[in-house]
mmCIF file of C-alpha atoms and ligand atoms in Angstrom:
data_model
loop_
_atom_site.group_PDB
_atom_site.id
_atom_site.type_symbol
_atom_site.label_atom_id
_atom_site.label_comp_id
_atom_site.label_asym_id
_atom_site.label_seq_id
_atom_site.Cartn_x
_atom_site.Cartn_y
_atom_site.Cartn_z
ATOM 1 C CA UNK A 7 197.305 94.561 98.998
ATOM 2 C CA UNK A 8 196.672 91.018 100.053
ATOM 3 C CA UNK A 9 194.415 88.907 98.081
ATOM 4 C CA UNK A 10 192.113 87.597 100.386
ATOM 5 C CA UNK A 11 190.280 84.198 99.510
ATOM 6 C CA UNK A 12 186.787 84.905 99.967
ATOM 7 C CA UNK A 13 183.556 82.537 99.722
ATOM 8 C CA UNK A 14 179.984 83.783 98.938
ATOM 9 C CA UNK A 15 177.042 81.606 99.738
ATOM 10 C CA UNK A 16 174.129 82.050 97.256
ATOM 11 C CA UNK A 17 176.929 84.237 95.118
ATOM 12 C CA UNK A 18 174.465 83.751 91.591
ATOM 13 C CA UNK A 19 171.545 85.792 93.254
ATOM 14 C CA UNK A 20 170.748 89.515 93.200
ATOM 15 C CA UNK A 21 173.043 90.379 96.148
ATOM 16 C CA UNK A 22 175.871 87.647 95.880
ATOM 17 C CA UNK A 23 176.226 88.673 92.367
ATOM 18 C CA UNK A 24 176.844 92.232 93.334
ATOM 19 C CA UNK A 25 179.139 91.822 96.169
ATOM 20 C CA UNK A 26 180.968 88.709 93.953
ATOM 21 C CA UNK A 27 181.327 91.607 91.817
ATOM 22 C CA UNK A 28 182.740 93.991 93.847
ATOM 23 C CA UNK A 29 184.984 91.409 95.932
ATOM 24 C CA UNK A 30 186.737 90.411 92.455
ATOM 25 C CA UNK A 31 187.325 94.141 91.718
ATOM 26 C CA UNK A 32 189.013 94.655 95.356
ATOM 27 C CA UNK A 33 191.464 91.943 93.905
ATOM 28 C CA UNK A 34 190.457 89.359 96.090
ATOM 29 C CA UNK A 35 189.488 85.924 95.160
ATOM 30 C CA UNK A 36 186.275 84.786 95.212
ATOM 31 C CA UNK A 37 183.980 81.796 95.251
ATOM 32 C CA UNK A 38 180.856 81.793 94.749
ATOM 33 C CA UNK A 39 178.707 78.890 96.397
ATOM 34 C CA UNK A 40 174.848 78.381 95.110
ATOM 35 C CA UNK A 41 172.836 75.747 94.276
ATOM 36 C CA UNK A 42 171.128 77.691 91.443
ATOM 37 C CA UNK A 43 167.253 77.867 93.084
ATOM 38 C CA UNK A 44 166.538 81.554 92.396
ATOM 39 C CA UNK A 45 170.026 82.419 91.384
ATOM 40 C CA UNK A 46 171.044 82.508 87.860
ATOM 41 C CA UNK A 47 174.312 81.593 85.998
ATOM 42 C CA UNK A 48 173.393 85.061 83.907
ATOM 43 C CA UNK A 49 174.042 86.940 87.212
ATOM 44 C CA UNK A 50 177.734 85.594 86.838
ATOM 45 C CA UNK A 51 178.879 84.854 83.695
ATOM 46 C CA UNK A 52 180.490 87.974 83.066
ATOM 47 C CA UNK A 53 182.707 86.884 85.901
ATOM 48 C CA UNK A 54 183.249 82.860 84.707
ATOM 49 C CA UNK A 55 186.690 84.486 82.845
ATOM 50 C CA UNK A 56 187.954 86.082 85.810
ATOM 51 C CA UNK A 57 190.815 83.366 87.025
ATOM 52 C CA UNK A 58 190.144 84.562 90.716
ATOM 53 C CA UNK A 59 186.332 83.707 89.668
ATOM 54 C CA UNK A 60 185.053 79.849 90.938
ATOM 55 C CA UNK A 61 181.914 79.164 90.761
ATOM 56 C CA UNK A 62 180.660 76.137 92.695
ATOM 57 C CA UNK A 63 177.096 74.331 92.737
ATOM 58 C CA UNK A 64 176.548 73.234 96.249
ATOM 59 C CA UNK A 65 173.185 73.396 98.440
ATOM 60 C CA UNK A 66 174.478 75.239 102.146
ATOM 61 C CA UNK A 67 172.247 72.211 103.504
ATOM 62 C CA UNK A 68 175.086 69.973 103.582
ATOM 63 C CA UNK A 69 178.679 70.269 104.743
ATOM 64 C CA UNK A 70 181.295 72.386 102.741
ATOM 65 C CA UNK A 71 184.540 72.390 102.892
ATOM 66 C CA UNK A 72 187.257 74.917 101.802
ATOM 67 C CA UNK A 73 190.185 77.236 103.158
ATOM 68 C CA UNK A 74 188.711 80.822 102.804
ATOM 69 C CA UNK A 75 189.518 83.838 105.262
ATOM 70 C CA UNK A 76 185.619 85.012 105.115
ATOM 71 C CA UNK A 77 182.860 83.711 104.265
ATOM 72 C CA UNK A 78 179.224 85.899 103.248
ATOM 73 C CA UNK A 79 176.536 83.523 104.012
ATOM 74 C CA UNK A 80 173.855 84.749 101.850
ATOM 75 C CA UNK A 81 172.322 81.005 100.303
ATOM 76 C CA UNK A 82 168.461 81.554 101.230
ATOM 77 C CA UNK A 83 165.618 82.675 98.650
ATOM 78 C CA UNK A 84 164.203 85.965 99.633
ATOM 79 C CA UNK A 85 161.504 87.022 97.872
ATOM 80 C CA UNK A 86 157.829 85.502 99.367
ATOM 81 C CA UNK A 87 157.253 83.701 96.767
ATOM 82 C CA UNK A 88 159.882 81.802 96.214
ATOM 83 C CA UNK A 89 160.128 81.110 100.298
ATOM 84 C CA UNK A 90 157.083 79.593 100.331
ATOM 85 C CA UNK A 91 156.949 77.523 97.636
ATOM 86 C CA UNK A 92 159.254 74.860 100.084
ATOM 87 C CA UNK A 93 159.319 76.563 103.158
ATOM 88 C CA UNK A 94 160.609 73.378 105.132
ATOM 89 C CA UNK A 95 163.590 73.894 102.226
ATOM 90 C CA UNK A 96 163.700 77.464 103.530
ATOM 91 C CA UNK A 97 164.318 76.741 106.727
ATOM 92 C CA UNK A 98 166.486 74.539 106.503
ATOM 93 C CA UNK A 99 168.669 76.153 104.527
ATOM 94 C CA UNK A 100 168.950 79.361 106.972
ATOM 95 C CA UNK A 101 169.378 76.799 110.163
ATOM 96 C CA UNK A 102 171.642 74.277 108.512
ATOM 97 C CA UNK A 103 172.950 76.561 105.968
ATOM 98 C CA UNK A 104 174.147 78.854 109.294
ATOM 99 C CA UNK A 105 175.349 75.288 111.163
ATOM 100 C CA UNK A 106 177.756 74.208 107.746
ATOM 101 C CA UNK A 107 179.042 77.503 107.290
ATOM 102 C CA UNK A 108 179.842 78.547 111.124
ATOM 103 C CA UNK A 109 181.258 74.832 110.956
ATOM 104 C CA UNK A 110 183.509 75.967 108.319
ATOM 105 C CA UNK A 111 184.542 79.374 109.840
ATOM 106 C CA UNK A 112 185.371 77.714 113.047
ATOM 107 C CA UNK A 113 187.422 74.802 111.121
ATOM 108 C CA UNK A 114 189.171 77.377 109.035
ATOM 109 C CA UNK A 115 189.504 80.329 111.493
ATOM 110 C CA UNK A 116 187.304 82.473 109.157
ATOM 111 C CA UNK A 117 185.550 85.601 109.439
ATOM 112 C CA UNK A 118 181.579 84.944 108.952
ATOM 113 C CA UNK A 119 178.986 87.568 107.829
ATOM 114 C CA UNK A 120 175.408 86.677 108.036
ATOM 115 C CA UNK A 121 172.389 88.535 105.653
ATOM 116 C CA UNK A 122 170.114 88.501 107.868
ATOM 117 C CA UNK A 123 166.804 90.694 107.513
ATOM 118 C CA UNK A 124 164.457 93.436 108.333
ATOM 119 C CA UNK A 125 161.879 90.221 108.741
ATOM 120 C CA UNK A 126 163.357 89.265 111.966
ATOM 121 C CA UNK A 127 161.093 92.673 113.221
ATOM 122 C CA UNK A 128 157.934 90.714 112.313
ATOM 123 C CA UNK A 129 154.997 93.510 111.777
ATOM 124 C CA UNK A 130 157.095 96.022 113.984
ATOM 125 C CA UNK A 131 154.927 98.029 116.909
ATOM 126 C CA UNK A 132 158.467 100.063 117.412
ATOM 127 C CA UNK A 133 158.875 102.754 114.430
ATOM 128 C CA UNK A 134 161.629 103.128 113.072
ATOM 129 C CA UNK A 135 163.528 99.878 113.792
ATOM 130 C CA UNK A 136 166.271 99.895 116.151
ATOM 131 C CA UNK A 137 168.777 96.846 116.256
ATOM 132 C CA UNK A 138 167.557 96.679 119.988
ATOM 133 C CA UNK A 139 163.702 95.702 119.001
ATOM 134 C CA UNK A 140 163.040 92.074 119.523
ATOM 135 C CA UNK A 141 160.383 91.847 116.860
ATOM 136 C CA UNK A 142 156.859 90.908 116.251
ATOM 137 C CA UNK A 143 156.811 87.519 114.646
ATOM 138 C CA UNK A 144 154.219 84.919 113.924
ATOM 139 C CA UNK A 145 155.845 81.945 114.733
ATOM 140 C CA UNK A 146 153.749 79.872 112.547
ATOM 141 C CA UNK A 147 152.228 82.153 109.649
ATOM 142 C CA UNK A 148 153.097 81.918 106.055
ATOM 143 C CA UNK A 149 156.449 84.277 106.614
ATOM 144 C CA UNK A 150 157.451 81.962 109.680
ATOM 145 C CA UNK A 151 159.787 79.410 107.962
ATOM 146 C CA UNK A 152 161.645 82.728 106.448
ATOM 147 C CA UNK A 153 161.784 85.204 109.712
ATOM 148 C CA UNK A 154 161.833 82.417 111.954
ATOM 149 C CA UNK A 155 164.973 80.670 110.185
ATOM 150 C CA UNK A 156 166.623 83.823 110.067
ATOM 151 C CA UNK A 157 166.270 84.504 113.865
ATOM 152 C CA UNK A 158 167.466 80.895 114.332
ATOM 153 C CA UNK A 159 170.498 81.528 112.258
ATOM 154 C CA UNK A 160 171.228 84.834 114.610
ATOM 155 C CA UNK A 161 171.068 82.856 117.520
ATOM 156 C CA UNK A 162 173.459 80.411 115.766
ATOM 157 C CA UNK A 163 175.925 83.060 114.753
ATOM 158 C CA UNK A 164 175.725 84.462 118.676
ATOM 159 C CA UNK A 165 176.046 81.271 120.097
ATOM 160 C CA UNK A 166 179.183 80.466 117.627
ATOM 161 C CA UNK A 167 180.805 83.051 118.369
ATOM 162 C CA UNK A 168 179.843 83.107 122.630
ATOM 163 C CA UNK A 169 180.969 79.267 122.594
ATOM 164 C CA UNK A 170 183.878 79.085 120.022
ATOM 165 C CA UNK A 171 185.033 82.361 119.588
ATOM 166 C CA UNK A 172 183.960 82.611 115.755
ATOM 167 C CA UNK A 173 184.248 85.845 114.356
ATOM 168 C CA UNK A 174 181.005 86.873 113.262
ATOM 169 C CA UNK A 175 179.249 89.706 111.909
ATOM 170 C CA UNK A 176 175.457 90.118 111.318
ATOM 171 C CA UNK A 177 174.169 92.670 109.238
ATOM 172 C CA UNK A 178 169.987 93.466 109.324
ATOM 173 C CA UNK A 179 169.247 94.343 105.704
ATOM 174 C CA UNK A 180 165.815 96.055 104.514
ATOM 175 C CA UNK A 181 164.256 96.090 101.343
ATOM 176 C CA UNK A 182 166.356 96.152 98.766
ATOM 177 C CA UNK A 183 166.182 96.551 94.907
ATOM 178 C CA UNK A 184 168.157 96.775 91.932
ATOM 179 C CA UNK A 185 169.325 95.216 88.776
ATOM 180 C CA UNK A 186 169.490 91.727 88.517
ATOM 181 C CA UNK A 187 166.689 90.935 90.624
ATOM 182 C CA UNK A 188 164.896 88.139 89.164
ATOM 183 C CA UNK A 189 161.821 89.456 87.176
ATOM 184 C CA UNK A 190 159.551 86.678 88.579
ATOM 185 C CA UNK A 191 160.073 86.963 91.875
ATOM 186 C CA UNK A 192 157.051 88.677 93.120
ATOM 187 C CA UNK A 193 158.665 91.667 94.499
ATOM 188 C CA UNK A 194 157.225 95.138 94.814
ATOM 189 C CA UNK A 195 160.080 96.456 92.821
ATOM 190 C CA UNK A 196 160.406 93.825 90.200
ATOM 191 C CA UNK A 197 156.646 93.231 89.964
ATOM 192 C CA UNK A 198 155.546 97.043 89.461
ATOM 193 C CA UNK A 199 157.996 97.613 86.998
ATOM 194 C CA UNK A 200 157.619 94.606 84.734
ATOM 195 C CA UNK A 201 154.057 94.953 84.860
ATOM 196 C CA UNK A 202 154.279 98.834 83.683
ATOM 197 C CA UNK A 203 157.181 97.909 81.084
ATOM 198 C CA UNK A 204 154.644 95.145 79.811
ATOM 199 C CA UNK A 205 151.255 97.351 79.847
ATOM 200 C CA UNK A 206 149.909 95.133 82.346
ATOM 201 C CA UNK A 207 147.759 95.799 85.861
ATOM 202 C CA UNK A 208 149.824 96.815 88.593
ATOM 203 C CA UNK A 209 148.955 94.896 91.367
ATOM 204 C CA UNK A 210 148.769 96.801 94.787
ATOM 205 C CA UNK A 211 148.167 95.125 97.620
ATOM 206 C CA UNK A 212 145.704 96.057 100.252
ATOM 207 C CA UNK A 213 144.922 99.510 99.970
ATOM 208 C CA UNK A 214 148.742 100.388 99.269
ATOM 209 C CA UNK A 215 149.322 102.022 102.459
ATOM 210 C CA UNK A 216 151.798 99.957 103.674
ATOM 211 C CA UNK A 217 155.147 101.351 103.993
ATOM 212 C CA UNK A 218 158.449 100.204 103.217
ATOM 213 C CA UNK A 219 162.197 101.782 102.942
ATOM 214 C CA UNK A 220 163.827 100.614 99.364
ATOM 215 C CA UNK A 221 167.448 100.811 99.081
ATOM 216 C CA UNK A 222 169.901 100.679 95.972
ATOM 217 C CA UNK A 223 171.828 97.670 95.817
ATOM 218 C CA UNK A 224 175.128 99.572 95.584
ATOM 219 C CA UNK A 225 174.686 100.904 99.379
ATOM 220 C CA UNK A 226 174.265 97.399 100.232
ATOM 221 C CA UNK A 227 177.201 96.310 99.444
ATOM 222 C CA UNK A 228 178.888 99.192 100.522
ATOM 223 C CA UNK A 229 177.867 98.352 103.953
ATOM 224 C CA UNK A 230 178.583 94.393 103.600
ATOM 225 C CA UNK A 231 182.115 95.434 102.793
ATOM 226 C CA UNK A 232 182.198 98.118 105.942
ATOM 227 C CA UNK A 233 180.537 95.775 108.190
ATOM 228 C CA UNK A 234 182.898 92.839 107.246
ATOM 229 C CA UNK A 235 186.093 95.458 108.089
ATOM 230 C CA UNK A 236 185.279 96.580 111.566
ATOM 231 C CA UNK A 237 187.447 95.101 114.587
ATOM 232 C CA UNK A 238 186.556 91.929 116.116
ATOM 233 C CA UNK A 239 184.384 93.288 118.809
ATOM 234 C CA UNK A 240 181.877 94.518 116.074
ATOM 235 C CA UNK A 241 179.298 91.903 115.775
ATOM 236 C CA UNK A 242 176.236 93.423 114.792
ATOM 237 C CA UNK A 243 173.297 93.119 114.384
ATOM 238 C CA UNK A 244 173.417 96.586 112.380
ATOM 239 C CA UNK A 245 170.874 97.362 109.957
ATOM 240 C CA UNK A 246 171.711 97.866 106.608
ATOM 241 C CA UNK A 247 168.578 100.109 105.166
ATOM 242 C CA UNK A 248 167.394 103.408 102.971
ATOM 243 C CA UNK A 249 165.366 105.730 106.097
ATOM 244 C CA UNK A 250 163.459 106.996 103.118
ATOM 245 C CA UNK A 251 159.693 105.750 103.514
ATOM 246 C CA UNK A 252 157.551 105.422 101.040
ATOM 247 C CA UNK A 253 153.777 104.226 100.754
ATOM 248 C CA UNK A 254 153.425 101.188 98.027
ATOM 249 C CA UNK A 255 151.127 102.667 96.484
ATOM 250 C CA UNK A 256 153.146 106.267 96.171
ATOM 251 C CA UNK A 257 155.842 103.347 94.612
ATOM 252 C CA UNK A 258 153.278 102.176 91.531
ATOM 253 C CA UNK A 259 152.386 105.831 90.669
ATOM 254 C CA UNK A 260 156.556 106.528 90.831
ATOM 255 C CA UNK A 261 156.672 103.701 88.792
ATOM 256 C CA UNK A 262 154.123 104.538 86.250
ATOM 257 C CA UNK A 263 155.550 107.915 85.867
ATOM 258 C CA UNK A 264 158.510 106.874 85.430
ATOM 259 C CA UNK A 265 158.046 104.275 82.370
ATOM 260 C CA UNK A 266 155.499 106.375 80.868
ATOM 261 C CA UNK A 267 152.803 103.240 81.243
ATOM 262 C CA UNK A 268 149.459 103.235 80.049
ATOM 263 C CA UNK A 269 148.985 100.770 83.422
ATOM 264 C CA UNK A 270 146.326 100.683 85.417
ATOM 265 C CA UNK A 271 146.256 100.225 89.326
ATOM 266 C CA UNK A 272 144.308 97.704 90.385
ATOM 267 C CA UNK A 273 143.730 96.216 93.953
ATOM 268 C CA UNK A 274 144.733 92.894 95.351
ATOM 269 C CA UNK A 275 144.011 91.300 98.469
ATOM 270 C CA UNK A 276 146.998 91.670 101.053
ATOM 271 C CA UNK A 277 149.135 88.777 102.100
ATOM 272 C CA UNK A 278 148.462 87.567 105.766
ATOM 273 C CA UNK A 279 151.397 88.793 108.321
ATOM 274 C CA UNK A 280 152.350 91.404 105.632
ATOM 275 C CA UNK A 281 154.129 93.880 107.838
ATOM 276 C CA UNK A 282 152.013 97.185 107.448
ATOM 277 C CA UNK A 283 155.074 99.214 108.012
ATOM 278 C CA UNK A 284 159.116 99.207 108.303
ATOM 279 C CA UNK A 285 161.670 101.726 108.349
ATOM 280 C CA UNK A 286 165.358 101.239 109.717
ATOM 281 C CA UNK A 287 166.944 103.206 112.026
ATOM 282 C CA UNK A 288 170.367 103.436 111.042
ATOM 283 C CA UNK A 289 172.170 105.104 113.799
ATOM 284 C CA UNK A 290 174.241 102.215 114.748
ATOM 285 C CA UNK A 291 175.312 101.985 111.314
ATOM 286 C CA UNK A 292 176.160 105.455 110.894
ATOM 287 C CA UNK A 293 178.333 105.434 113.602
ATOM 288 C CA UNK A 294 180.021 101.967 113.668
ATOM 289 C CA UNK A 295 180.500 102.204 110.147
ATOM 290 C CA UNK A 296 180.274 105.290 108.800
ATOM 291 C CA UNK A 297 177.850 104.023 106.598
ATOM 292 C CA UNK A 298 174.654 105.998 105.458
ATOM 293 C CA UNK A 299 173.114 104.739 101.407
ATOM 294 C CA UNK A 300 173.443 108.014 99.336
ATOM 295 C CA UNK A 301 171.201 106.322 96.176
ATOM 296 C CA UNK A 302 167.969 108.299 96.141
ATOM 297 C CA UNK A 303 164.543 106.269 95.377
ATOM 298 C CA UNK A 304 164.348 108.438 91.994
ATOM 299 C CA UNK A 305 167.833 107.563 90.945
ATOM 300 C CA UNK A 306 168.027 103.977 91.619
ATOM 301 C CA UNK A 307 164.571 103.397 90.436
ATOM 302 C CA UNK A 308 165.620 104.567 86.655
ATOM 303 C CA UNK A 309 168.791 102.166 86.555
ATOM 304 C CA UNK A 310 166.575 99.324 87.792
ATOM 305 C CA UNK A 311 164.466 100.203 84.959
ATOM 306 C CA UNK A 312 166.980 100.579 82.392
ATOM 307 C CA UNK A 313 167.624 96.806 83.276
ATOM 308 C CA UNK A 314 164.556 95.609 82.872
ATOM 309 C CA UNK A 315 164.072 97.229 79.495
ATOM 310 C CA UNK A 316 167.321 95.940 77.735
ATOM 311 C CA UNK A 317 166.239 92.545 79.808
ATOM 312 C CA UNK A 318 162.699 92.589 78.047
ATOM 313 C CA UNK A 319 164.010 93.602 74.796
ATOM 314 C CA UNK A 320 166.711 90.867 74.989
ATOM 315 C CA UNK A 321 163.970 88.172 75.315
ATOM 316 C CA UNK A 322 161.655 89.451 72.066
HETATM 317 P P1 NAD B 9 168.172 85.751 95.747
HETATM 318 O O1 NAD B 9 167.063 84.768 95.813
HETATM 319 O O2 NAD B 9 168.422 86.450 94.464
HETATM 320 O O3 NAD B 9 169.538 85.098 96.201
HETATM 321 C C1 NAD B 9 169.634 83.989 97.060
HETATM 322 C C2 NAD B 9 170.646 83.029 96.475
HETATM 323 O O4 NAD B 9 170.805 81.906 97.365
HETATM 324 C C3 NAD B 9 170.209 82.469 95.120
HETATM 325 O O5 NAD B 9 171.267 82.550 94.211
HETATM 326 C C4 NAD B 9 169.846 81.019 95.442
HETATM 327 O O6 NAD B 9 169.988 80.147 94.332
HETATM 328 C C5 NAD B 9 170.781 80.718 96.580
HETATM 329 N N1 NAD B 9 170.309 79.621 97.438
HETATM 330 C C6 NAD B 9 169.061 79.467 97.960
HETATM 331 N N2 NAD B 9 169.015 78.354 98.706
HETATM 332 C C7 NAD B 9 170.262 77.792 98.653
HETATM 333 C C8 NAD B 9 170.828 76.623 99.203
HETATM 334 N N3 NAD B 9 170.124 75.794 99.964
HETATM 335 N N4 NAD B 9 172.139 76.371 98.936
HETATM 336 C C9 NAD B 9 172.869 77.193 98.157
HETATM 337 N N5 NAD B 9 172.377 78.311 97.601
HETATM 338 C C10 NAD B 9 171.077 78.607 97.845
HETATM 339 O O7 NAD B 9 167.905 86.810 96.919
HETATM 340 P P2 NAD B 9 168.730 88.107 97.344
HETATM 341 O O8 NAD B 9 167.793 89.230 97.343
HETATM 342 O O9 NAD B 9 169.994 88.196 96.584
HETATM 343 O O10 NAD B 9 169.050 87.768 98.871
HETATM 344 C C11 NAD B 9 170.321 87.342 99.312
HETATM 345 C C12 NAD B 9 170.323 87.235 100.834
HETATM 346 O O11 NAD B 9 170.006 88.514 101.407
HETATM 347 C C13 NAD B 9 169.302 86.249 101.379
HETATM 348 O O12 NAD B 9 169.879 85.556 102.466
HETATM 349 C C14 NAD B 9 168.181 87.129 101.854
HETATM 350 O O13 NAD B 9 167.471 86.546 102.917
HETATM 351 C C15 NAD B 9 168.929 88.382 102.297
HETATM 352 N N6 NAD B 9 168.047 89.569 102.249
HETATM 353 C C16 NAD B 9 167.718 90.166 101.068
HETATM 354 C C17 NAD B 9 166.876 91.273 101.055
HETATM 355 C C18 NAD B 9 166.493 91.997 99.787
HETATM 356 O O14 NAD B 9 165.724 92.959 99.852
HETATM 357 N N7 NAD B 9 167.002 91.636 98.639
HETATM 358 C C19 NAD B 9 166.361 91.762 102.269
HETATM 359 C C20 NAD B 9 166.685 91.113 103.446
HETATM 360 C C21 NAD B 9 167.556 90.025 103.429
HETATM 361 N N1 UDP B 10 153.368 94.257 97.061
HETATM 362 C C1 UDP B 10 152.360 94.773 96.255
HETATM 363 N N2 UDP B 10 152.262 94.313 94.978
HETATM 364 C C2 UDP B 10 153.122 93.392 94.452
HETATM 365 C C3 UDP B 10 154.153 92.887 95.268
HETATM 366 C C4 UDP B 10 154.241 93.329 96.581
HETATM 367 O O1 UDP B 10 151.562 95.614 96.679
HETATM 368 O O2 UDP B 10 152.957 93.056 93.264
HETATM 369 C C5 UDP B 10 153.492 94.760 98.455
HETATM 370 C C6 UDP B 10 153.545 93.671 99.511
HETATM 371 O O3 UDP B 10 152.252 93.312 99.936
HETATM 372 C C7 UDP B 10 154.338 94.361 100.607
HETATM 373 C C8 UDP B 10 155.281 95.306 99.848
HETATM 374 O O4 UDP B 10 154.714 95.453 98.547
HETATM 375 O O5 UDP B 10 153.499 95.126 101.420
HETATM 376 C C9 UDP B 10 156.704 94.771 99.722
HETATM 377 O O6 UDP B 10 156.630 93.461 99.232
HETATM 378 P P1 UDP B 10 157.922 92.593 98.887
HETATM 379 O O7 UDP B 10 157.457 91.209 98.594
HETATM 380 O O8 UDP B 10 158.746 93.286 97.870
HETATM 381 O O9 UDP B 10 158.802 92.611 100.226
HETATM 382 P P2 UDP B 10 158.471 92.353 101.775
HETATM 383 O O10 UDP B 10 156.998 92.188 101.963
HETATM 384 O O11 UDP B 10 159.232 91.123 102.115
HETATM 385 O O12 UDP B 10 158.967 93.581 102.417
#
């Protein structure tokens, strides 16, 4: 097989760490760009030995340059709170992050895969989300700098590819949990089960009737690696998602059971623009890709726990 030199924007996060991960053990070689924000050198530094391992602190604001053959631009915090807390930052790094990276696909004749998100639906009227929806978005709400630099960086990627003949694929993804996440980082998943591993409140917000899909990190990457391998005139945008709906509040009871918690639920207010439901539809993936995630809530839920235990013990 031929080793294929592959860069991976925002590699130290939850995602980049897994597909890093999984790149290495397709014998490719990988480096993995971040500039450490919500990333973590733990994420990676099981990999630092690997000799087709380089890990590289860069911010995706500013111009890169290397000779790759793809490139996964993933650099952009994800969880609300840690894309608010500079959203001009945030945006920033999707629009210019998308501009340097394109910049370097074109230069380098690389292929180019952007994460993009389930956000770019806004607070969906269309149930389940098809790839054709246009979305929902407040253009200037608390979300905005997050959805709205996402968008921006789809437009980029089209326009890249319509003007210079870039080869680019965009993948949709929806919520999506598993080990490594960072256990600060506000998340439903992370949140409810660090609070019930800790004996502390679980914090619902709203009324917990607000759905979302969760799905295990390992069909993620399953369908970054199927996206990236489709012919040319695959572009996306496919959505990369679990169809299996649940209520948040159906997810803190799960997650109570599951730990055995003496928790409590208790009720916070909900976050303005909150999307009050989201579900992909996955039909384009199924048949472009062959892709479906086979990782039932139930199943991924334990290993994300397991992690979070050793994690918690690790730190007493
Ligand atoms: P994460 O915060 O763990 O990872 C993002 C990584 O990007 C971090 O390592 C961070 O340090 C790095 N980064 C941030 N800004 C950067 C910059 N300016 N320059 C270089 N590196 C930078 O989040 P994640 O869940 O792993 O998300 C990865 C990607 O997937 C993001 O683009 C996110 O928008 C997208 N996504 C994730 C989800 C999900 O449910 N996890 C859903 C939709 C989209
Ligand atoms: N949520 C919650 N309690 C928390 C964290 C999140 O009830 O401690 C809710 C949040 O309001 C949202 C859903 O869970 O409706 C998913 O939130 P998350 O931040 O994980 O992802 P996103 O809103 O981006 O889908």
């Amino acid at each position: 097989m031929d080793k294929k030199r592959i860069l991976v924007t925002g590699g130290a996060g939850f995602l980049g760490s897994h597909l890093c991960e999984r790149l290495l053990h397709e014998g490719n070689e990988v480096y993995c760009l971040d500039n450490l924000f919500t990333g973590r050198k733990e994420n990676i530094v099981h990999l630092l030995s690997n000799p087709y391992f380089e890990f590289i602190r860069h911010d995706v604001i500013n111009p890169f340059l290397i000779e790759v053959d793809e490139i996964y631009n993933l650099a952009c915090p994800a969880s609300p709170i840690h894309y608010q807390y500079n959203p001009i930052k945030t945006i920033k790094t999707s629009v210019m992050g998308a501009i340097n990276m394109l910049g370097l696909a074109k230069r380098v004749k690389a292929k180019i895969l952007q994460a993009s998100t389930s956000e770019v639906y806004g607070n969906p009227e269309v149930h389940p989300q098809p790839e054709s929806y246009w979305g929902n978005v407040n253009p200037i709400g608390e979300r905005s700098c997050y959805d709205e630099g996402k968008r921006a960086a789809e437009t980029l990627f089209r326009d890249y590819n319509y003007q210079n003949n870039v080869e680019i694929k965009i993948v949709r993804i929806f919520n999506t949990y598993g080990p490594r996440m960072h256990p600060n980082d506000g998340r439903v998943v992370s949140n409810f089960i660090n609070q019930a591993l800790r004996g502390e409140d679980i914090t619902v917000y709203g009324k917990g009737e607000q759905t979302r899909s969760f799905q295990y990190v390992d069909d993620l990457i399953e369908g970054f690696i199927r996206t990236m391998a489709t012919p040319e005139s695959f572009k996306g945008p496919v959505n990369l998602g679990n169809p299996d709906e649940f209520k948040i509040i159906e997810l803190a009871e799960k997650v109570i059971e599951k730990t055995n918690s003496k928790s409590k639920i208790v009720f916070k207010p909900l976050p303005s623009d909150d999307p009050l439901m989201r579900k992909p539809d996955i039909s384009l993936a199924k048949k472009e890709l062959n892709w479906e995630p086979n990782v039932k809530l139930d199943k991924g839920l334990d290993k994300t726990i397991h992690y979070f235990e050793e994690l918690i013990k690790n730190l007493k």
